[in-house]
Each structure stands twice: as structure tokens, then as C-alpha cells.
mmCIF file of C-alpha atoms and ligand atoms in Angstrom:
data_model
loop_
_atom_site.group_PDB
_atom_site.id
_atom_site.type_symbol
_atom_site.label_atom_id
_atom_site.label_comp_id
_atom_site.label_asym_id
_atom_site.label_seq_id
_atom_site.Cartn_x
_atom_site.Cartn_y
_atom_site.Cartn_z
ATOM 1 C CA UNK A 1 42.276 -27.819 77.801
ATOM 2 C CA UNK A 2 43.348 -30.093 75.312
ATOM 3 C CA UNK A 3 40.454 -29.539 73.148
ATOM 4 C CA UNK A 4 41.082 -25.918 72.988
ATOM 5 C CA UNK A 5 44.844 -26.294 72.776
ATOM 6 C CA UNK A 6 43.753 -28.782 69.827
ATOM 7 C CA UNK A 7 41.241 -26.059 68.890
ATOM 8 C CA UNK A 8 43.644 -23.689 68.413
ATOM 9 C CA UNK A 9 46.332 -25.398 66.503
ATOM 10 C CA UNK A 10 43.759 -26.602 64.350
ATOM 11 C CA UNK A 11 42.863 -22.676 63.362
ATOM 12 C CA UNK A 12 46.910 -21.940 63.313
ATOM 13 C CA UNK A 13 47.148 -24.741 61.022
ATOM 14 C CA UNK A 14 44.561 -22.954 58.900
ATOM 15 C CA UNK A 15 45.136 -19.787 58.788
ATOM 16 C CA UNK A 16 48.372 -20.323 58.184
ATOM 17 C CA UNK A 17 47.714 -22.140 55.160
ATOM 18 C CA UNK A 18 44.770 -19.487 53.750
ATOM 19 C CA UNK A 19 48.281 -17.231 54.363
ATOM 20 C CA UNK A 20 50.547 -19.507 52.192
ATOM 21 C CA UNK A 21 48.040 -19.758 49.469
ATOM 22 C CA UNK A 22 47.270 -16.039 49.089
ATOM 23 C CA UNK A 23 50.746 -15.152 48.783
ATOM 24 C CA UNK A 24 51.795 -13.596 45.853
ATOM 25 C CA UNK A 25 53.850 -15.881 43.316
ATOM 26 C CA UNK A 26 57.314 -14.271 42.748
ATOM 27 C CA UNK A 27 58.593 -13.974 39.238
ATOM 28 C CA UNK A 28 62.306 -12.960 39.172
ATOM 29 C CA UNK A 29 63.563 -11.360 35.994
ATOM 30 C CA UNK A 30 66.893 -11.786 35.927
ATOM 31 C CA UNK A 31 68.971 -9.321 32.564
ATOM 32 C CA UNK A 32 72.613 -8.604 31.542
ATOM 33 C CA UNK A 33 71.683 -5.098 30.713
ATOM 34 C CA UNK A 34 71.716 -1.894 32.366
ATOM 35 C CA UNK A 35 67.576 -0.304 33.313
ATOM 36 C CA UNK A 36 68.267 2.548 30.939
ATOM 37 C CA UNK A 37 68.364 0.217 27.781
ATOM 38 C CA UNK A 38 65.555 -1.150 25.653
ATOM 39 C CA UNK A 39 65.732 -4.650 27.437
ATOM 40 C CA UNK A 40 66.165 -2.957 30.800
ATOM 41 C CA UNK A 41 62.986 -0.523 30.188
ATOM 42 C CA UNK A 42 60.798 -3.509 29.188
ATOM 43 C CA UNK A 43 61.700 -5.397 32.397
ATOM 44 C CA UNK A 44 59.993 -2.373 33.901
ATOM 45 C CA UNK A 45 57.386 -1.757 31.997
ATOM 46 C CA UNK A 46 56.537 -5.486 32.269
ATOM 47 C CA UNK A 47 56.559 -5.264 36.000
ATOM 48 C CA UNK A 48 54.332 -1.670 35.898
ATOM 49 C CA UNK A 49 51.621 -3.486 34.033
ATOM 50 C CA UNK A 50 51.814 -7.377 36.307
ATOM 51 C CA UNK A 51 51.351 -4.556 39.512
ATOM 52 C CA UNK A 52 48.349 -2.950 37.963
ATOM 53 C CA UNK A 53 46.688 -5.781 37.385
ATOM 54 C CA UNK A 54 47.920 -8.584 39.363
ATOM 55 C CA UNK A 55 47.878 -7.051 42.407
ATOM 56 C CA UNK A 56 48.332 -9.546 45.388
ATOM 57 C CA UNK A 57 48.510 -12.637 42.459
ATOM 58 C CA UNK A 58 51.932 -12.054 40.940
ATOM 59 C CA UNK A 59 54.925 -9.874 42.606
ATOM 60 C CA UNK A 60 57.643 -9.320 39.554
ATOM 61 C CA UNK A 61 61.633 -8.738 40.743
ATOM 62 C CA UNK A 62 63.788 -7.151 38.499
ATOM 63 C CA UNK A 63 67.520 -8.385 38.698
ATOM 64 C CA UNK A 64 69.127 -6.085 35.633
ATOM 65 C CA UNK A 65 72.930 -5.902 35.467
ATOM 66 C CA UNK A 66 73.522 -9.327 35.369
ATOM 67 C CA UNK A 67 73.153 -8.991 39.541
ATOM 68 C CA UNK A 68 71.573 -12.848 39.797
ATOM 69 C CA UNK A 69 73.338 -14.569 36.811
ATOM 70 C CA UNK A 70 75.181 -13.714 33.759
ATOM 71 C CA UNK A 71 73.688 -14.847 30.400
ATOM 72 C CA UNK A 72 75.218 -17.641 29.927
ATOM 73 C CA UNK A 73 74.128 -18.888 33.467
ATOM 74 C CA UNK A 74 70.354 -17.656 33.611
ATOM 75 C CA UNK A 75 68.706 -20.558 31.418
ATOM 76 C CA UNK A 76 69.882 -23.126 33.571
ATOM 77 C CA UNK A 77 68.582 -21.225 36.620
ATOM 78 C CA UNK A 78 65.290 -21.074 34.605
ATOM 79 C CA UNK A 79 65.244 -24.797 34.703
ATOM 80 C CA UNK A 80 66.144 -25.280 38.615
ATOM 81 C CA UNK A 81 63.460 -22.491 39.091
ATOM 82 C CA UNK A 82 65.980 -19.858 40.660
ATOM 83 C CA UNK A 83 64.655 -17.428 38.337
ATOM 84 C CA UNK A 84 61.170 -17.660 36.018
ATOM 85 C CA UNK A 85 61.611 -15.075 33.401
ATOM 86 C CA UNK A 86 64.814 -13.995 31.071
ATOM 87 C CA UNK A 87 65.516 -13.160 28.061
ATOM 88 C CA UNK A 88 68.847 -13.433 26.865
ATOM 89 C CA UNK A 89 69.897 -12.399 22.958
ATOM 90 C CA UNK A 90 69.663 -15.022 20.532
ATOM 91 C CA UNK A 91 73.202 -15.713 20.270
ATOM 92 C CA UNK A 92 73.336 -17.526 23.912
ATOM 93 C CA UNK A 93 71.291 -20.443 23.225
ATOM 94 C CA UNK A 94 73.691 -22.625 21.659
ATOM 95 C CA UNK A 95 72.830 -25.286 24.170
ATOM 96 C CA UNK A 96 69.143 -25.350 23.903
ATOM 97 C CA UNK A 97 68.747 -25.126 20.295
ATOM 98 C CA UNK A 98 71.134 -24.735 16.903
ATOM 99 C CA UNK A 99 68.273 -23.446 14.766
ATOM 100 C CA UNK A 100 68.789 -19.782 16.405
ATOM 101 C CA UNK A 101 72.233 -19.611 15.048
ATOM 102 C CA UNK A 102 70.799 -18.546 11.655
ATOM 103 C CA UNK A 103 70.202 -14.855 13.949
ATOM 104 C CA UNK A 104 73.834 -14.149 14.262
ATOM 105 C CA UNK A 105 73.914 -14.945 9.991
ATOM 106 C CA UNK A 106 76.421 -11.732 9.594
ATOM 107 C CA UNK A 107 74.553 -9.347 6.802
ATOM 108 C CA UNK A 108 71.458 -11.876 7.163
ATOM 109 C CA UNK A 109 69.077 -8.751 7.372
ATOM 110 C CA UNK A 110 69.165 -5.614 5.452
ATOM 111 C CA UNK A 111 67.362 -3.697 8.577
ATOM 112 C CA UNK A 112 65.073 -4.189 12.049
ATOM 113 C CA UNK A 113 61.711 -4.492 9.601
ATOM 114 C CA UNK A 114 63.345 -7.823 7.669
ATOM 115 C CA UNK A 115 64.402 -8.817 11.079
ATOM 116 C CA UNK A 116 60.828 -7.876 12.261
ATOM 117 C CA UNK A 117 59.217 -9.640 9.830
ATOM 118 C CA UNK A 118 61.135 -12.760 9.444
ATOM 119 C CA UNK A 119 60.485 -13.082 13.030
ATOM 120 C CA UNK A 120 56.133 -12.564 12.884
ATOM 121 C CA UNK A 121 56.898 -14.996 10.138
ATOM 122 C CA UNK A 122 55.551 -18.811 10.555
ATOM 123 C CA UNK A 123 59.310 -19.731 10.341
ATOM 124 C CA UNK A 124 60.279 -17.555 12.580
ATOM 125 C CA UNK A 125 57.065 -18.174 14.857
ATOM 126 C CA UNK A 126 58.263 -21.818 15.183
ATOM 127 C CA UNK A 127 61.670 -21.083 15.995
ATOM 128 C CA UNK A 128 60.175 -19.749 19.444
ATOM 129 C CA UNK A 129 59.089 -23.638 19.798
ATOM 130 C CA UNK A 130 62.778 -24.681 19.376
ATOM 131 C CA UNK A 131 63.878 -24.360 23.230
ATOM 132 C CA UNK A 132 60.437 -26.125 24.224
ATOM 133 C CA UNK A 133 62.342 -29.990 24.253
ATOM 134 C CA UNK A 134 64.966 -28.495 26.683
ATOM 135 C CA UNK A 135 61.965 -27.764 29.275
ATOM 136 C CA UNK A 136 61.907 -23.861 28.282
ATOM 137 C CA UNK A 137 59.399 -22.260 26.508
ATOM 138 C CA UNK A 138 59.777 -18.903 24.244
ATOM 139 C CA UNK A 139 57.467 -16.759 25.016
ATOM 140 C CA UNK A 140 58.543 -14.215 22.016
ATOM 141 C CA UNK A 141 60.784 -11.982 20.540
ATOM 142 C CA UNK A 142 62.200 -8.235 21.683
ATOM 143 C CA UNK A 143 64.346 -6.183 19.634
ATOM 144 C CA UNK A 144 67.840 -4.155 20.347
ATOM 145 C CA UNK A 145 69.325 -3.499 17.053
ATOM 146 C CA UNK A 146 72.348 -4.150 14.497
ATOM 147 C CA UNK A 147 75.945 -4.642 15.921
ATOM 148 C CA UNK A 148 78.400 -1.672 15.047
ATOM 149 C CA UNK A 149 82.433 -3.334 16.159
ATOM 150 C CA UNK A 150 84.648 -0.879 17.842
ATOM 151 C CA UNK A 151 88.433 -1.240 18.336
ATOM 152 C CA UNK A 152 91.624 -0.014 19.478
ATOM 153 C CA UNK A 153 92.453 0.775 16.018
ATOM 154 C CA UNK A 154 89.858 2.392 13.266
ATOM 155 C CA UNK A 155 88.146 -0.792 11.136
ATOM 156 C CA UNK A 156 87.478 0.509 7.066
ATOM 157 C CA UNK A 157 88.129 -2.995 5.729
ATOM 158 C CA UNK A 158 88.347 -6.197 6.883
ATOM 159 C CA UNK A 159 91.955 -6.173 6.700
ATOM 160 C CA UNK A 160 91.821 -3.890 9.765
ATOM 161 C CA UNK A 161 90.540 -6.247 11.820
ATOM 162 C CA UNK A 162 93.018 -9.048 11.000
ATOM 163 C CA UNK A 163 95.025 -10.471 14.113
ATOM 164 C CA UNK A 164 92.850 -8.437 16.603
ATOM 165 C CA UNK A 165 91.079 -10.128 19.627
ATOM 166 C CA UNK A 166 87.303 -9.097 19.365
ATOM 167 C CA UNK A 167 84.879 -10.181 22.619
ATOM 168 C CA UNK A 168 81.759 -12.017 20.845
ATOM 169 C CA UNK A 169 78.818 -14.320 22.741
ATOM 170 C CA UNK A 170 78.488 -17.382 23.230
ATOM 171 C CA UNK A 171 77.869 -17.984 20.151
ATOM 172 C CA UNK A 172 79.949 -20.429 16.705
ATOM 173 C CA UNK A 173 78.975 -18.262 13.650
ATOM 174 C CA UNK A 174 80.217 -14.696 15.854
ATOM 175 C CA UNK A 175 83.402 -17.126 16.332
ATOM 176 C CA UNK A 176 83.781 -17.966 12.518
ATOM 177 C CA UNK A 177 82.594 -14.265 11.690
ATOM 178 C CA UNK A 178 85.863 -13.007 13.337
ATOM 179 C CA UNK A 179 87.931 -15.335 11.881
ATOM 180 C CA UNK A 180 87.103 -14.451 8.313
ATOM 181 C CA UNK A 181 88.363 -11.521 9.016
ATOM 182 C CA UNK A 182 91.464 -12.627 10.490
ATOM 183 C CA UNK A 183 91.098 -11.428 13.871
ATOM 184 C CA UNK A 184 90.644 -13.740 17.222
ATOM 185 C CA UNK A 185 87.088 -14.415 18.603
ATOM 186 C CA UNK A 186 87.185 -14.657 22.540
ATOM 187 C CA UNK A 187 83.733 -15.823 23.898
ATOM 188 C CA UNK A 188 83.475 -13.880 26.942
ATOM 189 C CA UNK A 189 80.461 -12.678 29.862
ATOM 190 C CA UNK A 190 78.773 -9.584 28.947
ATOM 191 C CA UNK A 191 79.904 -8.102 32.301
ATOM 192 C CA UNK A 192 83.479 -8.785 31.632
ATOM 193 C CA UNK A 193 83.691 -6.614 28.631
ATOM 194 C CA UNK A 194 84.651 -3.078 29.978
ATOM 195 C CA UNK A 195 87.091 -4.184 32.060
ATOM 196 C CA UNK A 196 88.525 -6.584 28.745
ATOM 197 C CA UNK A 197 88.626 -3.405 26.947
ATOM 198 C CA UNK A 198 89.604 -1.278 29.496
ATOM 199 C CA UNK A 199 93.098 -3.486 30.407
ATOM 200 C CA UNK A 200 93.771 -4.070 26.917
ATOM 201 C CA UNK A 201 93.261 -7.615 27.115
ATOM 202 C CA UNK A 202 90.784 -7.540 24.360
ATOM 203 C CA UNK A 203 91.164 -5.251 20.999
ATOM 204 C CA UNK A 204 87.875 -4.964 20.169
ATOM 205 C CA UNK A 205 83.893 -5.834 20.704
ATOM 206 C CA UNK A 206 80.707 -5.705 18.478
ATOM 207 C CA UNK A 207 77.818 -4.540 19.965
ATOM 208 C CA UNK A 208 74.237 -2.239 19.818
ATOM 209 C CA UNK A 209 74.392 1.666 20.081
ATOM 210 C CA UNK A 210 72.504 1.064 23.565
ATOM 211 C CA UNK A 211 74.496 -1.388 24.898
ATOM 212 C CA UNK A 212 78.149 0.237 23.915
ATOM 213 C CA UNK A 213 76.473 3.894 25.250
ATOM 214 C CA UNK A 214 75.179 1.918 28.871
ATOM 215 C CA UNK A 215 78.032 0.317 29.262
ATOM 216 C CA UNK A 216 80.516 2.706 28.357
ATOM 217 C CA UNK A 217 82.659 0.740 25.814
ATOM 218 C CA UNK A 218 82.909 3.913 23.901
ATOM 219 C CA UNK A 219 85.259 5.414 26.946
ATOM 220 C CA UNK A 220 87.526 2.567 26.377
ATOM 221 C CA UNK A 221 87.463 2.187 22.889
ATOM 222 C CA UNK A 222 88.745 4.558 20.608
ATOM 223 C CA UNK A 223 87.146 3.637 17.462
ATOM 224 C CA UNK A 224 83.797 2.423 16.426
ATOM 225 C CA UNK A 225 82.657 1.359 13.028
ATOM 226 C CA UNK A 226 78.732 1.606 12.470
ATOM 227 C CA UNK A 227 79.042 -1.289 10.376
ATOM 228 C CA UNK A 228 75.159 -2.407 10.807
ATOM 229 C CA UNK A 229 76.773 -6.316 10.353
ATOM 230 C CA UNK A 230 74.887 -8.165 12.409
ATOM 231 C CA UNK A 231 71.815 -8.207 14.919
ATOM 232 C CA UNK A 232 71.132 -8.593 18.383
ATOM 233 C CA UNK A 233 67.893 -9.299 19.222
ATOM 234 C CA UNK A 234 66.056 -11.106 22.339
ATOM 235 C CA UNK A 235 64.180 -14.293 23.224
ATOM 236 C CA UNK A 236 61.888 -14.065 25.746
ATOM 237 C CA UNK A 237 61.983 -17.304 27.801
ATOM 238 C CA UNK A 238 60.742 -18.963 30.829
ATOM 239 C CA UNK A 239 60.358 -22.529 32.040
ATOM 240 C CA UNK A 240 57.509 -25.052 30.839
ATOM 241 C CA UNK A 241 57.564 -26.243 34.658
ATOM 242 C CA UNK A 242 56.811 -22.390 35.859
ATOM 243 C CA UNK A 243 54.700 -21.464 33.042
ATOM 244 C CA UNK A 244 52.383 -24.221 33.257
ATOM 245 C CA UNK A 245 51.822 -24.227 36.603
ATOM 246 C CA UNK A 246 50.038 -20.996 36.653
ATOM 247 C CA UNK A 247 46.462 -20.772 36.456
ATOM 248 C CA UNK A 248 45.520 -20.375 32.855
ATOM 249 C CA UNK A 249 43.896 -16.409 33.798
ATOM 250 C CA UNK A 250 47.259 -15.718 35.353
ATOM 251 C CA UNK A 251 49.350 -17.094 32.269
ATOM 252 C CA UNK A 252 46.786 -15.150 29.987
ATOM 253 C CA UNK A 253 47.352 -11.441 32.097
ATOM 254 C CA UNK A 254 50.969 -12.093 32.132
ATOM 255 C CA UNK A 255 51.776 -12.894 28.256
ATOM 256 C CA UNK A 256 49.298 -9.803 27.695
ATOM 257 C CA UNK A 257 51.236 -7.527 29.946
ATOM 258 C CA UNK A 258 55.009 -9.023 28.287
ATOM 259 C CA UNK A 259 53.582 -8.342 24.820
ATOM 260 C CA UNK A 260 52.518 -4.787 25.667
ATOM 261 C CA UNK A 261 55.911 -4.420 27.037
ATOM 262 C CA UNK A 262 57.838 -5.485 24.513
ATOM 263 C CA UNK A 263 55.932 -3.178 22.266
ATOM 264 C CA UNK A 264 57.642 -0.128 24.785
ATOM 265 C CA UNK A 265 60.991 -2.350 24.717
ATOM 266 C CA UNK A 266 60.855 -2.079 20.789
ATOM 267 C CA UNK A 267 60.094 1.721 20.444
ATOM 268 C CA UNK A 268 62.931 2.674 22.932
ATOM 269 C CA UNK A 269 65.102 0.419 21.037
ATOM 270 C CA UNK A 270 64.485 2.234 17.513
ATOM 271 C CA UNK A 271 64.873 5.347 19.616
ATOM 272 C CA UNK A 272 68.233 4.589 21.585
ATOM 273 C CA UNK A 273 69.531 3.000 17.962
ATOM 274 C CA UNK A 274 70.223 6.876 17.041
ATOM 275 C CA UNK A 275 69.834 8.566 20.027
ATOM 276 C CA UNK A 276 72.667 6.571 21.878
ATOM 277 C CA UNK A 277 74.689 6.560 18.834
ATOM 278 C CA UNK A 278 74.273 10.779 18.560
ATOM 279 C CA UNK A 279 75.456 11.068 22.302
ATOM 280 C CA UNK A 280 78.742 8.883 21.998
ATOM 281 C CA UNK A 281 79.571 11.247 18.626
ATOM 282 C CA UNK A 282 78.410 14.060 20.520
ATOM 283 C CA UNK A 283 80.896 12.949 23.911
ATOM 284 C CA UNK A 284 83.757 12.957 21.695
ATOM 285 C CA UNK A 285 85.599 10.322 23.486
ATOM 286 C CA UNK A 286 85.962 7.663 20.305
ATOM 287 C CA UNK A 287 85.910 8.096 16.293
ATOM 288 C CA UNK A 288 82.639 7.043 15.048
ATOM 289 C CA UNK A 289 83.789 5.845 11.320
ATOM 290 C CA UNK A 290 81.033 5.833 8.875
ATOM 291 C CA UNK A 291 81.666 3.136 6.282
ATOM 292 C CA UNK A 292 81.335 3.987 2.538
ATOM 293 C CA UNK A 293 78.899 1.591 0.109
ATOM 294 C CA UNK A 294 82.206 -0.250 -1.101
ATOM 295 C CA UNK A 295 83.759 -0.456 2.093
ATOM 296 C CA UNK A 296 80.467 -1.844 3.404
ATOM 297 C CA UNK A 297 80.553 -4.168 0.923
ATOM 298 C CA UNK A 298 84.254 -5.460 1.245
ATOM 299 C CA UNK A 299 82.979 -6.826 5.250
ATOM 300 C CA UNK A 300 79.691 -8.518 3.794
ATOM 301 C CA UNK A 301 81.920 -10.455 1.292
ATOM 302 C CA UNK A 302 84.613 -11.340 3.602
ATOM 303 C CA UNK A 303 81.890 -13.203 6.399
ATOM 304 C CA UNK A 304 79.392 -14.216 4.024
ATOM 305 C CA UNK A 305 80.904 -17.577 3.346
ATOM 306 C CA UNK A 306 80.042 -17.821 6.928
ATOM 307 C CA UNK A 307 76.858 -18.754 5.635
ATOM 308 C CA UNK A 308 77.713 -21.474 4.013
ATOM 309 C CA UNK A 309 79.388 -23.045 7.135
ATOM 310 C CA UNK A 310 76.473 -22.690 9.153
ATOM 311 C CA UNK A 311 73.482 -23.672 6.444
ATOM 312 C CA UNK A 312 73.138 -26.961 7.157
ATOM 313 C CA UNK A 313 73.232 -26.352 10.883
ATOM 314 C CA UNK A 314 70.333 -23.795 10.783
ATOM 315 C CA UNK A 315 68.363 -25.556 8.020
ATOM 316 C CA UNK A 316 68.779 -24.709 4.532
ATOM 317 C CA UNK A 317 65.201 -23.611 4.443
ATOM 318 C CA UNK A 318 65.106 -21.740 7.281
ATOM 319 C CA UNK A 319 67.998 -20.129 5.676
ATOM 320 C CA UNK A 320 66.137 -19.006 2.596
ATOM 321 C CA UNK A 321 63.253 -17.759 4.756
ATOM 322 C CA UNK A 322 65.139 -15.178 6.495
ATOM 323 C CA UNK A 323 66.932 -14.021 3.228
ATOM 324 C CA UNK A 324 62.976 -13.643 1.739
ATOM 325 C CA UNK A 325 62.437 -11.440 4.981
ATOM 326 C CA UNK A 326 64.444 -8.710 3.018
ATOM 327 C CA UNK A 327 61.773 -8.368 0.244
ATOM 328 C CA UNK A 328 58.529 -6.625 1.582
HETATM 329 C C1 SIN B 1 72.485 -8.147 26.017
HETATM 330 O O1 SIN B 1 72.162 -7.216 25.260
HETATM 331 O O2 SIN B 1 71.675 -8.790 26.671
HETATM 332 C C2 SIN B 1 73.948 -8.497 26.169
HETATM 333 C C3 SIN B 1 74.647 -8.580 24.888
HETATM 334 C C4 SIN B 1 76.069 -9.082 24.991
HETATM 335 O O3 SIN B 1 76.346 -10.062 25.701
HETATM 336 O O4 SIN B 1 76.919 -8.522 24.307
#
């Protein structure tokens, strides 16, 4: 009897274990963003392609909305291994890294190819490696697009703007951006924004075409400049404890399947750049303003000093390399 009853615990124990082991690992993708937005369409695409073809190896979670943790939250939960894949914009890793600042550079990049290139650059390529001392490790870039501002009041000039409060990240050159302008920089959650705008308790925001049309900011703002001034673009990140730990087949299959999705991410954010931008004109519930060449100009030399603040921060040569990103 107490053979068998050993007997039997022994194969418990056992199969119980051969259970454990072939259990799927979990990878929880945690985003600010609504599904229908570039960001939000990777996530899925990323999790189409891990289901194809790592069935029973790796189970991906999508947690979009900011449902498990806000941005500013999610890269410490990286680290305590709540969560094992994000990718917040660039502007919301002050703590990790200062180099990435040189992103949020307002008028940095003429369009998405000089940001596209500057980031398949070796400069750019090594920025990824900036996050790795914190215990996180880039795994690459994904785009959105270039930050229009919308307001209460219509923005022509840069005098417009002066002594309004404008949302920005988490992030010291969107703070000194504002205040060249005059106007108040509130660092503020991503999911805190409509309601900000919708209460009055903010003036203003800057933002994508996608994110302003998911989130609605165009119902609560009646103006919106398409000012092109800045960019918003991603880091894909997860933690050198997580990432390491997989077997090297699994790491290769899931870098392979993000890259292929981030190619998808990428073409729906060139898409949703005009598309999103046509439907708020077309819903008629804010004043698109379109800015004229010297109008344009008047913003890019009020916060281009900015640059100057910030250059030894980033790295002067880092600096330059992102300006030489303009010239094919
Ligand atoms: C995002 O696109 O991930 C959010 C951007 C923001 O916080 O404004």
C-alpha cells in the first residue's frame, strides 16, 4: 500500500511537472493606445504571427488602452516582470536614458523618411542599446507620425499659444518647447487627456492624427493646427531578465514575428497619418488650420533654441546625426 501510494505520488509529482514545463510562456503586451491605431494594430498583428507559429510555446496578451499600466508606469512593470513587452513613445524614457530626448528635438526632422532613416542609422541603431544598463533591452523602433497641437483657441503663430496650458509627456524638451512659446507645459497620463480637455482644465494638447482621431480630442477641441512640429515615434522594449531567458529559437521566432509586425504597424501609420486627419475635417466638429510657409516658419524659430538647451544632454554628435538624416 505504501509503495503504490508512493507509486502514485511519484507519477503525480511527474506529470505534474511534464504539465508545468509544457505550458505556454505568457507575454503580456501592455499599450496606451486604442486597437484601431498603428501601435494598437501591431500589438495584433504581433500576436497573429507568435499564434501561428508558436503554438503551445508562447501565448501573447494584449492589454491596449492603458488597461494594465499607463506609460509612465509600464517600464517599471517590465523590470518586476508584471508585463514582458511595451513599447511606449520615445518621449517617456526620461528615466532610463537622456540620449532619446534628441526625438522630441521640435522641427528635428523634415518628414517620417529622415526620421526613418536616422533611426536604421548606426547612431540611431545604438540608441536602441541606451535602455540596456537599466536592465531593458530595445528591441526596435515603430512609427506613429508628426505632432499637429490643437487648442481651445486657433494657433497661426506662436503668439497664440502664449499663456495656454498644453498636456505634453513625460518628457523636458516638450516642457521647454511650450515655454518658448509662452504657454504652460503640464506633464500629464495619456489617459487623462480627454477628460483634461474636456473640463477645461487644460487648453490644449499636441498629438498624431491617429491618436487625436482614437481618442477623440478633436470632439473637445475646437481647433487643431497641422503644424507637423514634432514626432512621436515608438521604442519597442522588453526586459534583459525576460528576454534572455528564452530559448535562443524562441527569442529568434519572436523578434522575427515583432519585425514583421512593425512593418504592418508602419504602413497603417502612413495610412491613418491622412486618413484620420481627412475624417476629423470631414466630422466637422473642430477647425483644422493649415499653416502657411511663413507661419510655419515663425513656430520652428520660436522652439529651435530648444536645441541648444538640450545639445549637450543628447550629445552634440548625436545631434548632428539626426540633422544629416534630412539629406538623402
Ligand atoms: C502613445 O501614442 O503611445 C501615447 C502618446 C501620448 O502619451 O500622448
Amino acid at each position: 500500500m505504501k509503495k503504490t501510494l508512493l507509486g502514485l505520488t511519484t507519477a503525480a509529482i511527474l506529470s505534474f511537472s511534464m504539465a508545468v514545463q509544457a505550458a505556454p510562456i505568457k507575454l503580456k503586451f501592455s499599450h496606451v493606445v486604442a486597437e484601431n491605431t498603428p501601435k494598437g494594430q501591431m500589438a495584433i498583428e504581433f500576436k497573429k504571427l507568435v499564434a501561428e507559429r508558436l503554438k503551445g510555446k508562447v501565448e501573447v496578451e494584449i492589454y491596449p488602452n492603458g488597461q494594465l499600466f499607463g506609460d509612465n508606469k509600464v517600464l517599471e512593470a517590465l523590470l518586476l516582470g508584471d508585463v514582458q513587452l511595451a513599447s511606449p513613445s520615445l518621449s517617456k524614457f526620461k528615466k532610463y536614458t537622456k540620449k532619446l530626448q534628441v526625438f522630441d528635438l521640435p522641427f528635428l526632422f523634415d518628414d517620417m523618411a529622415a526620421a526613418e532613416r536616422f533611426q536604421s542609422s548606426d547612431a540611431g541603431q545604438a540608441l536602441l542599446k541606451s535602455v540596456e544598463k537599466k536592465g531593458l533591452i530595445g528591441l526596435g523602433y515603430m512609427h506613429n507620425g508628426m505632432k499637429q497641437m490643437s487648442a481651445s483657441k486657433p494657433l497661426h503663430v506662436p503668439a497664440d499659444a502664449k499663456g495656454l496650458k498644453f498636456r505634453i509627456m513625460s518628457s523636458d524638451v516638450l516642457s521647454a518647447q511650450f515655454k518658448a512659446v509662452g504657454a504652460t507645459p503640464l506633464k500629464k497620463p495619456y489617459s487623462e487627456v480627454f477628460t483634461l480637455l474636456q473640463t477645461k482644465a487644460i487648453d490644449g494638447q499636441e498629438n498624431t492624427w491617429s491618436n487625436i482621431h482614437s481618442k477623440k480630442f478633436y470632439e473637445v477641441q475646437d481647433n487643431i493646427t497641422s503644424s507637423d512640429h514634432g514626432l512621436l515615434d515608438y521604442m519597442v522594449v522588453t526586459s534583459a531578465e525576460f528576454w534572455n531567458g528564452l530559448d535562443a529559437d524562441v527569442r529568434t521566432e519572436l523578434k522575427k514575428a515583432l519585425d514583421e509586425a512593425v512593418v504592418l504597424g508602419n504602413k497603417v501609420a502612413a495610412e491613418k497619418s491622412m486618413s484620420d486627419k481627412q475624417a476629423i475635417i470631414d466630422s466637422k466638429r473642430t477647425n483644422v488650420i493649415e499653416l502657411s510657409k511663413e507661419e510655419r516658419q515663425k513656430w520652428k524659430d520660436a522652439m529651435k533654441p530648444v536645441w541648444k538647451e538640450f545639445e549637450d544632454i543628447v550629445g552634440k554628435d548625436l545631434l548632428a546625426a539626426a540633422i544629416a538624416a534630412n539629406k538623402e
